[in-house]
Amino acid sequence: MDRTRLHHLLARESAEAERRNPRSKAAYDRAEHLFGRVPMTWMNKTAGAFPRYLDSARGARVTDVDGHEYIDFCLGDTGAMAGHSPAVVADAVGRRYAELGGATAMLPTEDAEWVGAELTRRFGLARWSFSLTATDANRWAIRLARAVTGRPKILVNSYCYHGSVDESLIVVGPDGRGTAREGNVGAPCDVTLTSRVAEFNDLDRLERELAHGDVAAVLMEPALTNIGIVLPEAGYLDGVRELTRRYGTLLINDETHTFSAGPGGCTAAWDLEPDLLTIGKAIGGGIPAGAYGLSAELADRLLGRADLDLVDMGGVGGTLAGNALSVAATRATLEHVLTDDAFAGMAKLSERFEAGVRAGIEAHGLPWSVARLGARTEYRFTDPAPRNGTESAAAADAELEDFLHLYLANRGILLTPFHNMALMCPDTTEADVDTHTEVFAAALSELTG
Ligand code: PMP
């Protein structure tokens, strides 16, 4: 990669973003009462000097306050995998909030059992409980795993992401030992007191760590999705299940992103048998919603424990979790939008997207790779594709990524800010995918001269 050329192109695209988006820039410059000028500090993870401000969004389209329309492959980093504000979810939310009322009445609604049954049909876990975020689903799953096993530690994969869960902010350090992930904000204690870590696709390391006998649960994505997509090698996931059973450790599948693999995520697509499963983001169609599922056996064991306060202040729960609005949105999303048929169409589009990216990479002879997980495709600046999180982290190139994101955004295409991820929703079209293929190829032509 010619870095001088890259710097020049990046500066050119940054200037173009400022020219195209004066209203967004002015709004950002004015936002003095916000911590970091944004409603949430991660919104500063944007290619260019300021974020584009949202005006409206529908289906696979976003419009910014400067009046530009985008084909949205970011889809709220999966939160809008159902497309933005599908009419049937808008109706269900409107009915629950405006007509019936009672979004936070602290009373159950009948929708919840429908959703629980549907999640069981899809993912296989027999009992379900709700949260508002995937982070909380993970936190509570971890607490339940500790309670039921009596063990203190959680094992995760290096460079995983499971939300702002303290236990998960650990990586395999250069010396091979577990160490705090760089930049961890205000860790409550040394992370090695609460956590163990292995590389994805490394069963030997996993076994060594589990052999200590102190790991309550392995919390993992069946494929890593937050450091690029890292797919499991043949036999790896079976090995994880076999080892966790052998060492008395529970297995928690976090399907928040890997839900893209199909209507029941990787768990259904690959016949996995986790003890717990967590999910969030997409299931509420854009309304905050998360959930965790447990096996019937595990649920019974937990409910039978008189010493555990599962009802009041025992550490598992949130006042608005399972609220009528979130549950109504989740029902409408699962029943009518993210259906089995919808996933089939999304996966086909994603295949087309992958083929387009691959063709561009090959035409320009770049040493990059592309991976796909159902409706989600991602490219990485290294070839062959990374086998684990550490390899994938080493292939990061922030400037190159910023250039591609800015180049695409200035031409009406949004990718997920944190990586080169493109997600399909039920409203995405072949023409949308082909537009990306063309613009991506043009970006590569400029890069390679
Ligand atoms: N799990 C996974 C796999 C995720 O990718 C994320 C967020 N990117 C989370 C959990 C946390 O989701 P939330 O921020 O909605 O709590």
Tab-separated table of C-alpha atoms and ligand atoms in Angstrom:
chain	number	residue	atom	x	y	z
A	1	MET	CA	0.000	0.000	0.000
A	2	ASP	CA	1.410	3.364	-1.052
A	3	ARG	CA	0.905	5.323	2.214
A	4	THR	CA	1.497	8.713	0.616
A	5	ARG	CA	-1.245	8.059	-1.881
A	6	LEU	CA	-3.500	6.784	0.911
A	7	HIS	CA	-2.917	9.944	3.008
A	8	HIS	CA	-3.670	12.137	0.047
A	9	LEU	CA	-6.891	10.257	-0.744
A	10	LEU	CA	-7.971	10.307	2.905
A	11	ALA	CA	-7.451	14.081	3.120
A	12	ARG	CA	-9.379	14.552	-0.115
A	13	GLU	CA	-12.338	12.462	1.118
A	14	SER	CA	-12.335	14.241	4.512
A	15	ALA	CA	-12.548	17.593	2.760
A	16	GLU	CA	-15.336	16.237	0.584
A	17	ALA	CA	-17.256	15.081	3.684
A	18	GLU	CA	-17.014	18.601	5.138
A	19	ARG	CA	-18.214	20.087	1.867
A	20	ARG	CA	-21.137	17.665	1.577
A	21	ASN	CA	-22.258	17.762	5.199
A	22	PRO	CA	-22.168	21.335	6.545
A	23	ARG	CA	-25.261	20.860	8.683
A	24	SER	CA	-23.922	17.717	10.345
A	25	LYS	CA	-20.622	19.446	11.024
A	26	ALA	CA	-22.344	22.504	12.490
A	27	ALA	CA	-24.508	20.327	14.747
A	28	TYR	CA	-21.393	18.525	15.991
A	29	ASP	CA	-19.528	21.783	16.581
A	30	ARG	CA	-22.495	23.111	18.599
A	31	ALA	CA	-22.900	20.031	20.808
A	32	GLU	CA	-21.035	21.405	23.804
A	33	HIS	CA	-23.223	19.794	26.438
A	34	LEU	CA	-22.507	16.277	25.337
A	35	PHE	CA	-19.587	14.245	26.668
A	36	GLY	CA	-17.344	14.041	23.621
A	37	ARG	CA	-19.944	16.068	21.613
A	38	VAL	CA	-22.020	12.945	20.952
A	39	PRO	CA	-24.939	11.193	22.663
A	40	MET	CA	-22.691	8.176	23.272
A	41	THR	CA	-18.916	8.422	23.112
A	42	TRP	CA	-18.554	5.573	20.589
A	43	MET	CA	-20.293	7.805	18.034
A	44	ASN	CA	-16.920	9.496	17.677
A	45	LYS	CA	-15.781	6.333	15.933
A	46	THR	CA	-16.497	7.837	12.587
A	47	ALA	CA	-14.426	8.149	9.450
A	48	GLY	CA	-13.713	11.880	9.107
A	49	ALA	CA	-13.807	14.632	11.682
A	50	PHE	CA	-17.493	14.480	12.659
A	51	PRO	CA	-20.442	12.077	12.445
A	52	ARG	CA	-23.190	12.480	9.883
A	53	TYR	CA	-26.399	13.361	11.707
A	54	LEU	CA	-29.454	11.219	11.194
A	55	ASP	CA	-32.614	12.733	9.800
A	56	SER	CA	-34.691	9.681	8.940
A	57	ALA	CA	-34.361	6.012	8.054
A	58	ARG	CA	-36.628	3.423	6.470
A	59	GLY	CA	-35.837	-0.107	5.316
A	60	ALA	CA	-32.294	-0.195	3.934
A	61	ARG	CA	-32.091	3.597	3.545
A	62	VAL	CA	-30.813	6.338	5.828
A	63	THR	CA	-31.107	10.075	5.142
A	64	ASP	CA	-28.840	12.546	6.885
A	65	VAL	CA	-29.688	16.102	7.944
A	66	ASP	CA	-27.826	17.425	4.912
A	67	GLY	CA	-30.349	15.660	2.703
A	68	HIS	CA	-28.143	12.815	1.448
A	69	GLU	CA	-29.590	9.353	1.148
A	70	TYR	CA	-27.476	6.271	1.884
A	71	ILE	CA	-27.743	2.576	1.174
A	72	ASP	CA	-27.310	1.333	4.725
A	73	PHE	CA	-25.169	-1.789	5.131
A	74	CYS	CA	-24.366	-0.789	8.724
A	75	LEU	CA	-27.917	-1.278	9.922
A	76	GLY	CA	-27.129	-0.009	13.382
A	77	ASP	CA	-24.345	-2.617	13.677
A	78	THR	CA	-27.112	-5.263	13.625
A	79	GLY	CA	-29.705	-3.368	15.712
A	80	ALA	CA	-31.573	-2.634	12.474
A	81	MET	CA	-31.050	-6.007	10.789
A	82	ALA	CA	-34.840	-6.064	10.329
A	83	GLY	CA	-34.487	-2.856	8.282
A	84	HIS	CA	-35.232	0.548	9.758
A	85	SER	CA	-38.699	0.852	11.276
A	86	PRO	CA	-40.522	-1.941	9.435
A	87	ALA	CA	-44.215	-0.957	9.181
A	88	VAL	CA	-45.443	-4.008	11.068
A	89	VAL	CA	-43.132	-3.276	14.016
A	90	ALA	CA	-44.051	0.415	13.934
A	91	ASP	CA	-47.715	-0.616	14.140
A	92	ALA	CA	-47.099	-3.009	17.043
A	93	VAL	CA	-45.080	-0.384	18.904
A	94	GLY	CA	-47.645	2.332	18.207
A	95	ARG	CA	-50.466	0.098	19.359
A	96	ARG	CA	-48.655	-0.881	22.549
A	97	TYR	CA	-47.409	2.599	23.386
A	98	ALA	CA	-50.148	4.907	22.133
A	99	GLU	CA	-53.346	2.883	21.942
A	100	LEU	CA	-53.031	0.452	24.833
A	101	GLY	CA	-50.365	2.292	26.808
A	102	GLY	CA	-48.348	0.732	29.591
A	103	ALA	CA	-44.821	0.412	28.261
A	104	THR	CA	-43.390	0.191	31.766
A	105	ALA	CA	-46.189	-1.043	33.973
A	106	MET	CA	-44.112	-3.807	35.639
A	107	LEU	CA	-46.707	-6.349	34.525
A	108	PRO	CA	-46.182	-9.177	32.035
A	109	THR	CA	-47.959	-9.285	28.687
A	110	GLU	CA	-49.065	-12.356	26.767
A	111	ASP	CA	-46.648	-11.480	23.946
A	112	ALA	CA	-43.769	-12.623	26.155
A	113	GLU	CA	-44.719	-16.311	26.090
A	114	TRP	CA	-45.149	-16.098	22.309
A	115	VAL	CA	-41.643	-14.700	22.019
A	116	GLY	CA	-40.228	-17.296	24.427
A	117	ALA	CA	-41.788	-20.118	22.405
A	118	GLU	CA	-40.468	-18.657	19.164
A	119	LEU	CA	-36.955	-18.291	20.582
A	120	THR	CA	-37.152	-21.924	21.697
A	121	ARG	CA	-38.246	-22.977	18.196
A	122	ARG	CA	-35.320	-21.109	16.709
A	123	PHE	CA	-32.473	-21.651	19.144
A	124	GLY	CA	-33.513	-24.779	21.065
A	125	LEU	CA	-33.074	-23.380	24.614
A	126	ALA	CA	-36.190	-24.141	26.650
A	127	ARG	CA	-36.574	-21.134	29.009
A	128	TRP	CA	-36.171	-17.419	28.269
A	129	SER	CA	-35.796	-14.179	30.133
A	130	PHE	CA	-35.524	-10.658	28.765
A	131	SER	CA	-33.145	-7.741	29.022
A	132	LEU	CA	-32.860	-4.473	27.120
A	133	THR	CA	-29.352	-5.020	25.792
A	134	ALA	CA	-27.109	-7.885	24.814
A	135	THR	CA	-24.614	-6.650	27.394
A	136	ASP	CA	-27.109	-7.209	30.182
A	137	ALA	CA	-28.138	-10.585	28.770
A	138	ASN	CA	-24.459	-11.558	28.995
A	139	ARG	CA	-24.020	-10.129	32.482
A	140	TRP	CA	-26.979	-12.038	33.802
A	141	ALA	CA	-26.037	-15.256	32.031
A	142	ILE	CA	-22.600	-14.964	33.652
A	143	ARG	CA	-24.105	-14.464	37.098
A	144	LEU	CA	-26.366	-17.468	36.686
A	145	ALA	CA	-23.440	-19.582	35.490
A	146	ARG	CA	-21.371	-18.594	38.519
A	147	ALA	CA	-24.287	-19.273	40.842
A	148	VAL	CA	-25.003	-22.703	39.498
A	149	THR	CA	-21.394	-23.911	39.217
A	150	GLY	CA	-19.970	-22.173	42.275
A	151	ARG	CA	-16.912	-21.261	40.188
A	152	PRO	CA	-15.482	-17.752	39.941
A	153	LYS	CA	-14.098	-17.366	36.411
A	154	ILE	CA	-15.384	-16.796	32.893
A	155	LEU	CA	-13.407	-17.761	29.813
A	156	VAL	CA	-13.638	-15.729	26.619
A	157	ASN	CA	-11.764	-15.639	23.332
A	158	SER	CA	-9.033	-13.092	22.716
A	159	TYR	CA	-10.388	-9.969	20.974
A	160	CYS	CA	-13.971	-11.006	21.535
A	161	TYR	CA	-16.634	-8.410	22.157
A	162	HIS	CA	-19.667	-9.124	24.304
A	163	GLY	CA	-20.615	-5.565	25.254
A	164	SER	CA	-19.244	-3.696	28.249
A	165	VAL	CA	-18.939	-6.874	30.315
A	166	ASP	CA	-15.985	-6.534	32.704
A	167	GLU	CA	-15.033	-10.198	32.509
A	168	SER	CA	-14.669	-10.087	28.728
A	169	LEU	CA	-12.048	-7.333	28.473
A	170	ILE	CA	-9.081	-9.688	28.394
A	171	VAL	CA	-6.753	-10.723	25.587
A	172	VAL	CA	-3.874	-13.141	25.138
A	173	GLY	CA	-0.820	-10.936	25.668
A	174	PRO	CA	2.449	-11.108	23.709
A	175	ASP	CA	3.839	-13.459	26.378
A	176	GLY	CA	0.881	-15.817	25.925
A	177	ARG	CA	-0.680	-14.889	29.279
A	178	GLY	CA	-4.079	-13.318	29.811
A	179	THR	CA	-3.896	-9.551	30.201
A	180	ALA	CA	-6.294	-6.591	30.281
A	181	ARG	CA	-7.444	-5.403	26.887
A	182	GLU	CA	-5.780	-2.130	25.965
A	183	GLY	CA	-7.830	0.938	26.863
A	184	ASN	CA	-10.119	-0.806	29.376
A	185	VAL	CA	-11.830	2.050	31.257
A	186	GLY	CA	-11.855	1.777	35.041
A	187	ALA	CA	-11.553	-1.964	35.488
A	188	PRO	CA	-12.991	-2.977	38.893
A	189	CYS	CA	-10.085	-5.377	39.504
A	190	ASP	CA	-7.302	-7.185	37.695
A	191	VAL	CA	-9.188	-9.004	34.929
A	192	THR	CA	-7.172	-12.192	35.474
A	193	LEU	CA	-8.961	-12.563	38.837
A	194	THR	CA	-12.282	-12.956	37.026
A	195	SER	CA	-11.352	-14.289	33.631
A	196	ARG	CA	-9.388	-16.702	31.532
A	197	VAL	CA	-8.745	-16.323	27.831
A	198	ALA	CA	-7.993	-18.533	24.847
A	199	GLU	CA	-7.546	-17.861	21.167
A	200	PHE	CA	-10.491	-18.733	18.949
A	201	ASN	CA	-9.814	-22.039	17.124
A	202	ASP	CA	-7.293	-23.148	19.787
A	203	LEU	CA	-8.600	-26.213	21.617
A	204	ASP	CA	-5.265	-27.000	23.288
A	205	ARG	CA	-5.197	-23.649	25.039
A	206	LEU	CA	-8.859	-23.958	25.915
A	207	GLU	CA	-8.241	-27.307	27.548
A	208	ARG	CA	-5.248	-25.998	29.516
A	209	GLU	CA	-7.353	-23.130	30.852
A	210	LEU	CA	-10.397	-25.251	31.679
A	211	ALA	CA	-8.223	-27.827	33.450
A	212	HIS	CA	-7.774	-25.349	36.324
A	213	GLY	CA	-11.347	-26.269	37.288
A	214	ASP	CA	-12.341	-22.692	38.138
A	215	VAL	CA	-14.203	-21.679	34.976
A	216	ALA	CA	-17.959	-21.319	35.416
A	217	ALA	CA	-18.667	-20.665	31.753
A	218	VAL	CA	-17.147	-20.149	28.356
A	219	LEU	CA	-18.809	-17.089	26.824
A	220	MET	CA	-18.274	-17.032	23.084
A	221	GLU	CA	-19.554	-16.145	19.665
A	222	PRO	CA	-19.694	-19.264	17.458
A	223	ALA	CA	-17.795	-17.120	14.934
A	224	LEU	CA	-15.962	-13.978	16.016
A	225	THR	CA	-17.663	-10.944	14.473
A	226	ASN	CA	-16.207	-7.962	16.266
A	227	ILE	CA	-12.622	-8.200	15.032
A	228	GLY	CA	-13.650	-8.957	11.507
A	229	ILE	CA	-15.398	-12.257	10.956
A	230	VAL	CA	-13.276	-15.199	12.097
A	231	LEU	CA	-14.944	-18.469	11.187
A	232	PRO	CA	-14.554	-21.658	13.232
A	233	GLU	CA	-12.359	-24.366	11.742
A	234	ALA	CA	-13.740	-27.866	11.243
A	235	GLY	CA	-14.143	-29.585	14.610
A	236	TYR	CA	-13.476	-26.504	16.746
A	237	LEU	CA	-17.009	-25.916	18.024
A	238	ASP	CA	-17.547	-29.641	18.670
A	239	GLY	CA	-14.273	-29.582	20.577
A	240	VAL	CA	-15.417	-26.604	22.661
A	241	ARG	CA	-18.607	-28.415	23.574
A	242	GLU	CA	-16.780	-31.626	24.401
A	243	LEU	CA	-14.183	-29.884	26.574
A	244	THR	CA	-16.681	-27.685	28.411
A	245	ARG	CA	-18.732	-30.787	29.264
A	246	ARG	CA	-15.642	-32.696	30.351
A	247	TYR	CA	-14.492	-29.943	32.728
A	248	GLY	CA	-17.948	-29.083	34.126
A	249	THR	CA	-18.008	-25.655	32.489
A	250	LEU	CA	-21.184	-24.185	31.033
A	251	LEU	CA	-21.233	-22.935	27.438
A	252	ILE	CA	-22.864	-19.579	26.635
A	253	ASN	CA	-23.327	-18.761	22.939
A	254	ASP	CA	-23.636	-15.031	22.305
A	255	GLU	CA	-25.691	-14.874	19.097
A	256	THR	CA	-26.136	-11.107	19.037
A	257	HIS	CA	-24.244	-10.747	15.756
A	258	THR	CA	-24.050	-14.363	14.589
A	259	PHE	CA	-27.850	-14.248	14.353
A	260	SER	CA	-26.983	-13.261	10.762
A	261	ALA	CA	-26.249	-16.950	10.091
A	262	GLY	CA	-29.966	-17.776	9.998
A	263	PRO	CA	-33.275	-17.600	11.878
A	264	GLY	CA	-31.730	-19.539	14.782
A	265	GLY	CA	-28.236	-18.087	14.432
A	266	CYS	CA	-25.207	-20.365	14.280
A	267	THR	CA	-26.693	-22.462	17.078
A	268	ALA	CA	-29.419	-23.790	14.784
A	269	ALA	CA	-27.419	-23.601	11.557
A	270	TRP	CA	-24.576	-25.692	12.975
A	271	ASP	CA	-26.505	-27.854	15.490
A	272	LEU	CA	-24.780	-26.402	18.537
A	273	GLU	CA	-25.893	-27.249	22.066
A	274	PRO	CA	-25.062	-24.368	24.417
A	275	ASP	CA	-26.303	-24.388	28.020
A	276	LEU	CA	-27.192	-20.697	27.745
A	277	LEU	CA	-27.673	-18.368	24.789
A	278	THR	CA	-27.674	-14.600	24.724
A	279	ILE	CA	-28.972	-12.218	22.101
A	280	GLY	CA	-29.872	-8.558	21.699
A	281	LYS	CA	-30.001	-5.748	19.175
A	282	ALA	CA	-31.828	-7.125	16.120
A	283	ILE	CA	-34.642	-8.996	17.832
A	284	GLY	CA	-36.501	-5.816	18.824
A	285	GLY	CA	-36.556	-4.363	15.312
A	286	GLY	CA	-34.748	-1.264	16.619
A	287	ILE	CA	-36.554	-1.032	19.960
A	288	PRO	CA	-34.158	-1.946	22.811
A	289	ALA	CA	-34.539	-5.642	23.579
A	290	GLY	CA	-32.325	-8.538	24.567
A	291	ALA	CA	-32.843	-12.029	25.892
A	292	TYR	CA	-31.093	-15.025	27.350
A	293	GLY	CA	-32.164	-18.613	27.115
A	294	LEU	CA	-31.321	-21.529	29.363
A	295	SER	CA	-31.818	-25.244	29.218
A	296	ALA	CA	-34.792	-26.543	31.199
A	297	GLU	CA	-32.457	-28.447	33.485
A	298	LEU	CA	-30.413	-25.356	34.280
A	299	ALA	CA	-33.531	-23.245	34.808
A	300	ASP	CA	-34.944	-25.792	37.243
A	301	ARG	CA	-31.700	-25.999	39.178
A	302	LEU	CA	-31.565	-22.218	39.528
A	303	LEU	CA	-35.214	-21.819	40.472
A	304	GLY	CA	-34.795	-24.564	43.084
A	305	ARG	CA	-32.058	-22.685	44.898
A	306	ALA	CA	-33.615	-20.949	47.913
A	307	ASP	CA	-30.386	-19.039	48.541
A	308	LEU	CA	-30.538	-17.150	45.229
A	309	ASP	CA	-32.536	-13.943	45.073
A	310	LEU	CA	-33.835	-14.055	41.498
A	311	VAL	CA	-36.754	-11.781	42.338
A	312	ASP	CA	-35.467	-8.696	44.049
A	313	MET	CA	-31.971	-7.280	44.359
A	314	GLY	CA	-29.865	-10.374	43.722
A	315	GLY	CA	-28.142	-8.915	40.677
A	316	VAL	CA	-30.183	-10.377	37.836
A	317	GLY	CA	-32.741	-7.920	36.598
A	318	GLY	CA	-33.596	-4.490	35.275
A	319	THR	CA	-36.747	-2.475	35.914
A	320	LEU	CA	-37.555	-2.036	32.244
A	321	ALA	CA	-36.385	-5.485	31.141
A	322	GLY	CA	-39.206	-7.453	29.536
A	323	ASN	CA	-41.340	-4.337	29.277
A	324	ALA	CA	-44.487	-4.543	27.179
A	325	LEU	CA	-43.141	-2.277	24.442
A	326	SER	CA	-39.894	-4.190	23.885
A	327	VAL	CA	-41.695	-7.505	23.941
A	328	ALA	CA	-44.360	-6.316	21.472
A	329	ALA	CA	-41.617	-5.087	19.148
A	330	THR	CA	-39.757	-8.384	19.455
A	331	ARG	CA	-42.859	-10.378	18.666
A	332	ALA	CA	-43.641	-8.317	15.577
A	333	THR	CA	-40.025	-8.531	14.392
A	334	LEU	CA	-39.733	-12.291	14.782
A	335	GLU	CA	-43.241	-13.090	13.580
A	336	HIS	CA	-43.311	-10.877	10.496
A	337	VAL	CA	-39.909	-9.460	9.562
A	338	LEU	CA	-36.869	-11.588	10.456
A	339	THR	CA	-38.650	-14.730	9.310
A	340	ASP	CA	-37.087	-17.920	7.984
A	341	ASP	CA	-37.860	-16.753	4.409
A	342	ALA	CA	-36.338	-13.329	5.012
A	343	PHE	CA	-33.066	-14.886	6.160
A	344	ALA	CA	-32.847	-16.969	2.968
A	345	GLY	CA	-33.123	-13.822	0.833
A	346	MET	CA	-30.652	-11.892	2.980
A	347	ALA	CA	-28.073	-14.675	2.751
A	348	LYS	CA	-28.362	-14.724	-1.060
A	349	LEU	CA	-27.763	-10.998	-1.226
A	350	SER	CA	-24.821	-11.351	1.106
A	351	GLU	CA	-23.344	-13.994	-1.207
A	352	ARG	CA	-23.666	-11.515	-4.050
A	353	PHE	CA	-22.010	-8.851	-1.917
A	354	GLU	CA	-19.165	-11.223	-1.053
A	355	ALA	CA	-18.664	-12.128	-4.727
A	356	GLY	CA	-18.508	-8.440	-5.641
A	357	VAL	CA	-15.921	-7.689	-2.964
A	358	ARG	CA	-13.876	-10.736	-3.904
A	359	ALA	CA	-13.902	-9.737	-7.572
A	360	GLY	CA	-12.665	-6.249	-6.664
A	361	ILE	CA	-9.900	-7.602	-4.431
A	362	GLU	CA	-8.768	-10.082	-7.106
A	363	ALA	CA	-8.927	-7.568	-9.945
A	364	HIS	CA	-6.558	-5.309	-8.029
A	365	GLY	CA	-4.334	-8.110	-6.781
A	366	LEU	CA	-4.717	-7.064	-3.135
A	367	PRO	CA	-3.680	-9.429	-0.310
A	368	TRP	CA	-7.077	-9.107	1.389
A	369	SER	CA	-9.661	-11.722	2.380
A	370	VAL	CA	-13.407	-11.751	2.683
A	371	ALA	CA	-15.593	-13.814	5.009
A	372	ARG	CA	-19.336	-14.271	5.178
A	373	LEU	CA	-21.709	-15.434	7.893
A	374	GLY	CA	-25.190	-15.686	6.386
A	375	ALA	CA	-26.433	-12.132	5.893
A	376	ARG	CA	-23.147	-10.550	7.034
A	377	THR	CA	-19.996	-10.074	4.963
A	378	GLU	CA	-16.711	-8.541	5.991
A	379	TYR	CA	-13.331	-8.009	4.387
A	380	ARG	CA	-10.004	-7.889	6.134
A	381	PHE	CA	-6.685	-6.462	4.996
A	382	THR	CA	-4.824	-9.770	5.091
A	383	ASP	CA	-4.808	-13.043	3.203
A	384	PRO	CA	-5.307	-15.855	4.140
A	385	ALA	CA	-8.189	-14.933	6.448
A	386	PRO	CA	-7.164	-14.659	10.130
A	387	ARG	CA	-7.670	-17.781	12.252
A	388	ASN	CA	-8.110	-16.006	15.553
A	389	GLY	CA	-8.689	-12.631	17.167
A	390	THR	CA	-5.050	-11.736	17.675
A	391	GLU	CA	-4.201	-12.402	14.018
A	392	SER	CA	-7.214	-10.405	12.947
A	393	ALA	CA	-6.374	-7.495	15.265
A	394	ALA	CA	-2.867	-7.424	13.778
A	395	ALA	CA	-4.371	-6.956	10.302
A	396	ALA	CA	-6.203	-3.757	11.269
A	397	ASP	CA	-5.346	-0.613	9.314
A	398	ALA	CA	-7.251	2.378	10.677
A	399	GLU	CA	-6.289	4.780	7.893
A	400	LEU	CA	-7.191	2.390	5.140
A	401	GLU	CA	-10.465	1.615	6.854
A	402	ASP	CA	-11.247	5.318	7.291
A	403	PHE	CA	-10.525	5.974	3.635
A	404	LEU	CA	-12.853	3.197	2.459
A	405	HIS	CA	-15.625	4.240	4.834
A	406	LEU	CA	-15.366	7.895	3.817
A	407	TYR	CA	-15.105	7.102	0.128
A	408	LEU	CA	-18.237	4.966	0.330
A	409	ALA	CA	-20.156	7.405	2.555
A	410	ASN	CA	-19.389	10.324	0.243
A	411	ARG	CA	-20.982	8.242	-2.504
A	412	GLY	CA	-24.061	7.206	-0.548
A	413	ILE	CA	-23.059	3.918	1.117
A	414	LEU	CA	-22.731	3.216	4.858
A	415	LEU	CA	-20.642	0.408	6.354
A	416	THR	CA	-20.403	-0.370	10.084
A	417	PRO	CA	-17.975	2.135	11.621
A	418	PHE	CA	-16.013	-0.369	13.685
A	419	HIS	CA	-15.007	-2.652	10.843
A	420	ASN	CA	-15.623	-3.405	7.171
A	421	MET	CA	-18.883	-5.138	7.842
A	422	ALA	CA	-21.897	-5.118	5.559
A	423	LEU	CA	-25.203	-6.549	6.666
A	424	MET	CA	-28.272	-7.257	4.529
A	425	CYS	CA	-31.817	-6.598	5.739
A	426	PRO	CA	-35.096	-7.756	4.181
A	427	ASP	CA	-35.305	-4.475	2.228
A	428	THR	CA	-31.811	-4.603	0.711
A	429	THR	CA	-31.879	-5.136	-3.056
A	430	GLU	CA	-29.527	-6.630	-5.625
A	431	ALA	CA	-29.138	-3.141	-7.071
A	432	ASP	CA	-27.952	-1.903	-3.645
A	433	VAL	CA	-25.340	-4.641	-3.546
A	434	ASP	CA	-24.219	-3.923	-7.110
A	435	THR	CA	-23.867	-0.230	-6.308
A	436	HIS	CA	-21.503	-1.170	-3.507
A	437	THR	CA	-19.547	-3.480	-5.822
A	438	GLU	CA	-19.049	-0.633	-8.307
A	439	VAL	CA	-18.083	2.011	-5.758
A	440	PHE	CA	-15.806	-0.406	-3.907
A	441	ALA	CA	-14.008	-1.255	-7.166
A	442	ALA	CA	-13.608	2.458	-7.919
A	443	ALA	CA	-12.103	3.006	-4.443
A	444	LEU	CA	-9.609	0.203	-5.049
A	445	SER	CA	-8.658	1.669	-8.438
A	446	GLU	CA	-7.857	4.958	-6.763
A	447	LEU	CA	-5.915	3.231	-4.000
A	448	THR	CA	-3.787	1.143	-6.302
A	449	GLY	CA	-3.406	3.848	-8.940
B	1	PMP	N1	-22.510	-9.249	22.148
B	1	PMP	C1	-22.005	-9.083	20.917
B	1	PMP	C2	-21.522	-10.283	20.161
B	1	PMP	C3	-21.934	-7.803	20.366
B	1	PMP	O1	-21.426	-7.656	19.151
B	1	PMP	C4	-22.395	-6.710	21.116
B	1	PMP	C5	-22.331	-5.296	20.587
B	1	PMP	N2	-21.646	-5.072	19.446
B	1	PMP	C6	-22.914	-6.950	22.372
B	1	PMP	C7	-22.947	-8.233	22.867
B	1	PMP	C8	-23.425	-5.828	23.227
B	1	PMP	O2	-24.581	-5.311	22.684
B	1	PMP	P1	-25.203	-4.003	23.373
B	1	PMP	O3	-24.188	-2.920	23.149
B	1	PMP	O4	-26.447	-3.766	22.607
B	1	PMP	O5	-25.420	-4.305	24.775
